[in-house]
Short mmCIF file of C-alpha atoms and ligand atoms in Angstrom, two decimals:
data_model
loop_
_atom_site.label_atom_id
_atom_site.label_comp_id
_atom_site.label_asym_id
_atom_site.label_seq_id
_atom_site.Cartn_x
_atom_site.Cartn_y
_atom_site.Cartn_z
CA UNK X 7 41.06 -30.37 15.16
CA UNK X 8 41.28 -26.81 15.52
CA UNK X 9 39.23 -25.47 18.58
CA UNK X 10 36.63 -22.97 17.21
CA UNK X 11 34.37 -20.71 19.63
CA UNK X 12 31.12 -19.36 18.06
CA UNK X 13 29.43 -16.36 18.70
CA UNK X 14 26.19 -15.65 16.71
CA UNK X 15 23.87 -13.02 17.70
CA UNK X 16 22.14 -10.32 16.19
CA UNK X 17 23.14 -6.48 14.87
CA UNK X 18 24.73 -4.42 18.04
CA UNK X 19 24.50 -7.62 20.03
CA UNK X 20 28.37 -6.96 20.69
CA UNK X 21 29.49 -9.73 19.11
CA UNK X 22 32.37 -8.30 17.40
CA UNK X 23 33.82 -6.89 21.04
CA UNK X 24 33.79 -9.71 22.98
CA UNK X 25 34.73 -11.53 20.14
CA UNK X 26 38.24 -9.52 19.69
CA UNK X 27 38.24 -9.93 23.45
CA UNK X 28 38.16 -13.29 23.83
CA UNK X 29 40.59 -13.96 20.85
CA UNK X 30 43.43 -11.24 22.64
CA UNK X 31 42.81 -13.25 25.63
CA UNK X 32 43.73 -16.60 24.20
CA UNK X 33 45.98 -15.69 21.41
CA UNK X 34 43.67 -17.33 18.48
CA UNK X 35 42.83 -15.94 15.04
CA UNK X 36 39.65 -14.05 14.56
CA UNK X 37 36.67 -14.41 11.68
CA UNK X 38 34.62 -11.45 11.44
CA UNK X 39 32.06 -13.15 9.14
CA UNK X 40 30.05 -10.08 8.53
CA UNK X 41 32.82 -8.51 6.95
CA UNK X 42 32.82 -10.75 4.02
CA UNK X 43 28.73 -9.63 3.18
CA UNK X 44 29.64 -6.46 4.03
CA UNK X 45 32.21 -6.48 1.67
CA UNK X 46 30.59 -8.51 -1.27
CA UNK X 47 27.99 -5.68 -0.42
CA UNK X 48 30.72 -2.80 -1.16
CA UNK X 49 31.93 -4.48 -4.50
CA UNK X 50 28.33 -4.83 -5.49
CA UNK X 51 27.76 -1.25 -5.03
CA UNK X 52 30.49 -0.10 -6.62
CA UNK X 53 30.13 -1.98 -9.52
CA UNK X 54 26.62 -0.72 -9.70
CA UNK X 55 24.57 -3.94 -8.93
CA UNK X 56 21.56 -4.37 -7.38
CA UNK X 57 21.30 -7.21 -4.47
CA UNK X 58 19.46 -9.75 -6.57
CA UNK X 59 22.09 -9.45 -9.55
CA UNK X 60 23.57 -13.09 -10.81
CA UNK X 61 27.10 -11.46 -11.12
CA UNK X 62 27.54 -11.02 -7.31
CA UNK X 63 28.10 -14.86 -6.70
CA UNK X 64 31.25 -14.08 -8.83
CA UNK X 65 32.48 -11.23 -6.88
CA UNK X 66 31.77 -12.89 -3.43
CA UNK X 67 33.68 -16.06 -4.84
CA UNK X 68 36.50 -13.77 -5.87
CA UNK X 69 36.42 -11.12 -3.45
CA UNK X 70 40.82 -9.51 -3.13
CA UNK X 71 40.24 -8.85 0.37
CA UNK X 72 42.49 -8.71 3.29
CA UNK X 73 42.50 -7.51 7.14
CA UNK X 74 45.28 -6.46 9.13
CA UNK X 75 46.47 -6.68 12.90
CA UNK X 76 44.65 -3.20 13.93
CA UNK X 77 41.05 -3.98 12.30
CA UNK X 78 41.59 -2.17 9.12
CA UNK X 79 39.62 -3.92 6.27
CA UNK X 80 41.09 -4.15 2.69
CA UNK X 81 39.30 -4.16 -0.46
CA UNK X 82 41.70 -4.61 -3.80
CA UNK X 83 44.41 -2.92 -1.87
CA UNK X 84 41.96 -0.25 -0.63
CA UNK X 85 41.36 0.52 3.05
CA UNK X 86 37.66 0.35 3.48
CA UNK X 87 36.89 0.10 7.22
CA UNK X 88 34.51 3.50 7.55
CA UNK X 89 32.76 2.25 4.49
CA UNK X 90 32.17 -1.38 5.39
CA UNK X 91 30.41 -0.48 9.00
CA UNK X 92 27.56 1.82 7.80
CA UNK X 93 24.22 1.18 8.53
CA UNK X 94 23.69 1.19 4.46
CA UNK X 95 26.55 -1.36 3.45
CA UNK X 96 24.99 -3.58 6.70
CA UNK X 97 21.47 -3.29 5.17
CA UNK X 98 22.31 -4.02 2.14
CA UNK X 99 25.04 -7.06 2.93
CA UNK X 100 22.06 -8.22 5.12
CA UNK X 101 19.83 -8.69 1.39
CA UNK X 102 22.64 -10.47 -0.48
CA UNK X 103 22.98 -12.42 2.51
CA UNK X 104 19.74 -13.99 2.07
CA UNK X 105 20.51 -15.22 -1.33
CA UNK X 106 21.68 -19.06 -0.98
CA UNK X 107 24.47 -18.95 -3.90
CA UNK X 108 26.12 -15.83 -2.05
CA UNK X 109 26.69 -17.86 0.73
CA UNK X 110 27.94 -20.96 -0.42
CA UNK X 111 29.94 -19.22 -1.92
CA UNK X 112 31.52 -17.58 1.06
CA UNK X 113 31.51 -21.01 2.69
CA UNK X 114 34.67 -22.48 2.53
CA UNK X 115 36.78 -19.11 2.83
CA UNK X 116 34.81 -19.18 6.11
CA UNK X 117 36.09 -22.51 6.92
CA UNK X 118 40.02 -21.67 5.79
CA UNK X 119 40.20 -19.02 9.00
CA UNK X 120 40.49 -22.21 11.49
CA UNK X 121 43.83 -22.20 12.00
CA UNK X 122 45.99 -23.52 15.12
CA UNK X 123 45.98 -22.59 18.24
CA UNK X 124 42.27 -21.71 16.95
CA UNK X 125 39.66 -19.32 16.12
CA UNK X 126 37.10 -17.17 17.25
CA UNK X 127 34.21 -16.62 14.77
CA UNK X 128 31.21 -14.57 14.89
CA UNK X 129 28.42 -13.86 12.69
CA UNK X 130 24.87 -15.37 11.98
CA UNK X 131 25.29 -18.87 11.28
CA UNK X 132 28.94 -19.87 12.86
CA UNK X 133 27.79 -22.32 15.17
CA UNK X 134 24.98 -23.66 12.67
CA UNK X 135 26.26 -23.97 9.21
CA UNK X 136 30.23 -22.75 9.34
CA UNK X 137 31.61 -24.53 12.35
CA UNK X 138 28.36 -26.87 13.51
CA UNK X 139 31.37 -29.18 15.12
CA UNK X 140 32.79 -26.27 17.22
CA UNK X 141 33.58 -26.96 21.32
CA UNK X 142 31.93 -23.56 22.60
CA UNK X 143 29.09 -21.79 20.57
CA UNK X 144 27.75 -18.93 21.93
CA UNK X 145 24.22 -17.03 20.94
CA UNK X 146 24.63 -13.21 22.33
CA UNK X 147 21.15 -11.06 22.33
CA UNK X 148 20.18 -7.82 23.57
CA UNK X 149 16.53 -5.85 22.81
CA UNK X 150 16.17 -4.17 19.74
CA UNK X 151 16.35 -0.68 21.58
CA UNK X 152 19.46 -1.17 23.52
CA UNK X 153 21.20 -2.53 20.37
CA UNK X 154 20.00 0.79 19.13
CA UNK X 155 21.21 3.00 21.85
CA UNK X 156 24.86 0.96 21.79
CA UNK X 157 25.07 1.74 17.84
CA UNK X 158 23.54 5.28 17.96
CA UNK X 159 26.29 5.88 20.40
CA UNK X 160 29.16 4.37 18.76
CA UNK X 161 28.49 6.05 15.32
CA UNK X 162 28.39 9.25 17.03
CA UNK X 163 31.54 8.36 18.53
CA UNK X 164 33.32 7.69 15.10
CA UNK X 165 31.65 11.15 13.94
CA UNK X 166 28.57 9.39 11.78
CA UNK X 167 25.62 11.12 11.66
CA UNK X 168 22.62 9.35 13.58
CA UNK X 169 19.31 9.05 14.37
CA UNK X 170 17.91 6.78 17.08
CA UNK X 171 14.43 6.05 15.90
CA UNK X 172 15.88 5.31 12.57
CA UNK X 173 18.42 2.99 13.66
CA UNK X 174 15.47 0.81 15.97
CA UNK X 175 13.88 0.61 12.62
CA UNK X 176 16.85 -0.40 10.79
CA UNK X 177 17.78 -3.00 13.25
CA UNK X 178 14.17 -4.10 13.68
CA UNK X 179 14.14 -4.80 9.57
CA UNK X 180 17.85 -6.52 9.19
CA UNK X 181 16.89 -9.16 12.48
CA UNK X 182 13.28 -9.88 10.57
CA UNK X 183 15.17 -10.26 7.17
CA UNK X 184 18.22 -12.06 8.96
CA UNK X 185 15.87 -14.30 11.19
CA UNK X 186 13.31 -14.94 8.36
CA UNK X 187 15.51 -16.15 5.51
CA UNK X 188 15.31 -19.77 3.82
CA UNK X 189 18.68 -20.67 4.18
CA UNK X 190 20.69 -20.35 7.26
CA UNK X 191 18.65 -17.80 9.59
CA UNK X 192 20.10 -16.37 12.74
CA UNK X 193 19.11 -18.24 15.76
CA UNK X 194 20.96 -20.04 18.26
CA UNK X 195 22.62 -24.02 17.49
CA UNK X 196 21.24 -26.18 19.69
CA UNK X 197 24.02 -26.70 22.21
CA UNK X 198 24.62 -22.61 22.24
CA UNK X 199 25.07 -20.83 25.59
CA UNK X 200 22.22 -17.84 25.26
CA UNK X 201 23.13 -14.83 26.95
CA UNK X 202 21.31 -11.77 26.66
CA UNK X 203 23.59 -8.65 27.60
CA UNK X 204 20.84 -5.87 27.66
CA UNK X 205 21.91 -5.29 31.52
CA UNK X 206 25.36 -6.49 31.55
CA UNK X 207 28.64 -4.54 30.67
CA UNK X 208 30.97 -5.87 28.24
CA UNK X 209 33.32 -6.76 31.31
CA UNK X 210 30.39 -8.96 32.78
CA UNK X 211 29.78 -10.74 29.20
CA UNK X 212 33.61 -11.20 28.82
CA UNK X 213 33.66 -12.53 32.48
CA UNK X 214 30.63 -14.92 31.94
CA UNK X 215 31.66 -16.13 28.71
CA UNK X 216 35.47 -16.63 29.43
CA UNK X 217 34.40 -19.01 32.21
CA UNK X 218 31.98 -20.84 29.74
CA UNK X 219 34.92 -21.12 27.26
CA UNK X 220 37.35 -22.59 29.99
CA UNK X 221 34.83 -25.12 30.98
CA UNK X 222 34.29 -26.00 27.32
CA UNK X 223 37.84 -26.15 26.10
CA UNK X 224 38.77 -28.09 29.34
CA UNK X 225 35.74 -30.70 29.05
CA UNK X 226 37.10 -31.37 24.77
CA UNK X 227 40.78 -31.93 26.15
CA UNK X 228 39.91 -35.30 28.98
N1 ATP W 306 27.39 -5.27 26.93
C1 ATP W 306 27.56 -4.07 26.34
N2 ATP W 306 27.25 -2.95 27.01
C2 ATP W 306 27.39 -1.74 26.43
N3 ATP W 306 27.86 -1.53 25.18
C3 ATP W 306 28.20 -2.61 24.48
C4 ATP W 306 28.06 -3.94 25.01
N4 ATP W 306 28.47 -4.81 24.06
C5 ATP W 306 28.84 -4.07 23.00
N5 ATP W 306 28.69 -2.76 23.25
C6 ATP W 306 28.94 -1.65 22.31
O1 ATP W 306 27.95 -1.75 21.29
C7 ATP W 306 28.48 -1.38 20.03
C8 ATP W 306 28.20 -2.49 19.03
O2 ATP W 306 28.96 -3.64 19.40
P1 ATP W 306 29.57 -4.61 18.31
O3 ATP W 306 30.06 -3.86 17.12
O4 ATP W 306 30.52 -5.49 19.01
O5 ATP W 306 28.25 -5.43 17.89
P2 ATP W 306 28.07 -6.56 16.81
O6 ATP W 306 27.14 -7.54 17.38
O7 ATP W 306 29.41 -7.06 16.38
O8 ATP W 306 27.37 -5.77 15.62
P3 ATP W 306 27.38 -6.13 14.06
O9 ATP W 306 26.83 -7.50 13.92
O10 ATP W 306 26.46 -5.13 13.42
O11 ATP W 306 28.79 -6.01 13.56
C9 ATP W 306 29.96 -1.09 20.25
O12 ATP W 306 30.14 0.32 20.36
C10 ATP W 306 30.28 -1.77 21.59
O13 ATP W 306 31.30 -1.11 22.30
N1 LIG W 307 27.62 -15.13 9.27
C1 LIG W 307 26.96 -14.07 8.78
C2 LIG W 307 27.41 -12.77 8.98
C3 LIG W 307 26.70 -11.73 8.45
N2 LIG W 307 25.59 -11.97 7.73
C4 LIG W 307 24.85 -10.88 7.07
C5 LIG W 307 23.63 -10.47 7.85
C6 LIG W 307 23.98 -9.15 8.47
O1 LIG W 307 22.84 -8.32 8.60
C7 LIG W 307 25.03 -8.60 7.51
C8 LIG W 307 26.09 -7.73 8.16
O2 LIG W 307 26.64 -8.43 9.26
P1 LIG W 307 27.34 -7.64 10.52
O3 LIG W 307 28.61 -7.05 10.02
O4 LIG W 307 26.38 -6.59 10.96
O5 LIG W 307 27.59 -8.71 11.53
O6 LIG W 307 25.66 -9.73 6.94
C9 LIG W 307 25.16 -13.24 7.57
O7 LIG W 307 24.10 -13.47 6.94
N3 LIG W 307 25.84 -14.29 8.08
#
């Protein structure tokens, strides 16, 4: 089987860094699951539909998206990347996300990413619902007001305007909504490593979790 390694975690935890970290370091594919409600979010919007609208099972089910080798994110041909990482489109991916249909219907295009050598996948529910048979699952946390302070500074950085006690809100209402929903809430899968990086760099997560990996994909191989 193909070796997946899980990271879950909540908004800002820096999930999607160390997850295009660890992926450069061992030369496997990469699933950035939020993408997909991010983008089902996007279509939604622009087709003027509200989050609880029946059609949206459709468009996530039929979503003509693609992503190429430098990040960019493609929506019917479209390059959508600034769109897709706003603190709107995340807010409202986060409510469609919470509607059972939406995701089994992103399910198995979820599941197609595993593909030799192997995959690194991070979102909400990789290591619970996507890939519960995957070698090395990892749950990576942080406080709500570092998580805050990492994306106040990084939409500053990619000239987004910002406001930090609005984004401690925002975060504080997606983790309630993405911890509190009926079907597959964010939390850790039972055999997850939990690390919480509000004092560590990203060189001391990558450094922690690269040895975790190693011990994981070494222990599946005897
Ligand atoms: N340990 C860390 N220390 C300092 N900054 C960090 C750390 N980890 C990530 N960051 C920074 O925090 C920001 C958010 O990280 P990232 O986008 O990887 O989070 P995420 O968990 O994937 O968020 P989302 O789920 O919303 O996509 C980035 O600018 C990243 O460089
Ligand atoms: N596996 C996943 C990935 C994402 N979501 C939802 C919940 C998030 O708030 C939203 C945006 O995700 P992000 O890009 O910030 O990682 O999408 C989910 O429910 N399950």
């Amino acid at each position: 089987m193909v070796p997946v390694i899980t990271i879950d975690g909540p908004s800002g935890s820096g999930k999607g860094t160390i997850a295009r970290r660890l992926a450069a370091r061992l030369g496997f594919g990469m699933l950035d699951s939020g993408a997909l409600y991010r983008l089902t979010a996007l279509a939604s919007q622009n087709a003027g539909l509200a989050p609880q609208a029946p059609e949206i099972v459709d468009i996530a089910r039929h979503l003509a998206c693609r992503f190429d080798e430098e990040g960019n994110v493609f929506l019917n041909d479209e390059n959508v990347s600034r769109e897709l990482r706003t603190e709107t489109t995340g807010a409202i991916a986060s409510q469609i996300a919470a509607r059972p249909e939406v995701r089994e219907a992103l399910l198995q295009r979820q599941r197609d990413f595993a593909r030799a050598p192997g995959l690194v996948a991070d979102g909400r529910d990789m290591g619970t619902v996507v890939f519960p048979e995957a070698p090395a699952k990892i749950f990576l946390d942080a406080s709500a007001e570092v998580r805050a302070d990492r994306r106040y500074k990084q939409l500053i950085e990619n000239g987004f305007d910002a406001s930090f006690t609005a984004l401690v809100e925002e975060i504080r209402q997606r983790d309630e909504r993405d911890r509190n929903r009926s079907v597959a809430p964010l939390r850790p899968a039972e055999d997850a490593l939990v690390v919480d990086s509000s004092d560590l760099s990203i060189d001391e997560v990558e450094a922690t979790l690269w040895r975790y990996i190693q011990d994981r994909l070494t222990d599946r191989d005897e």
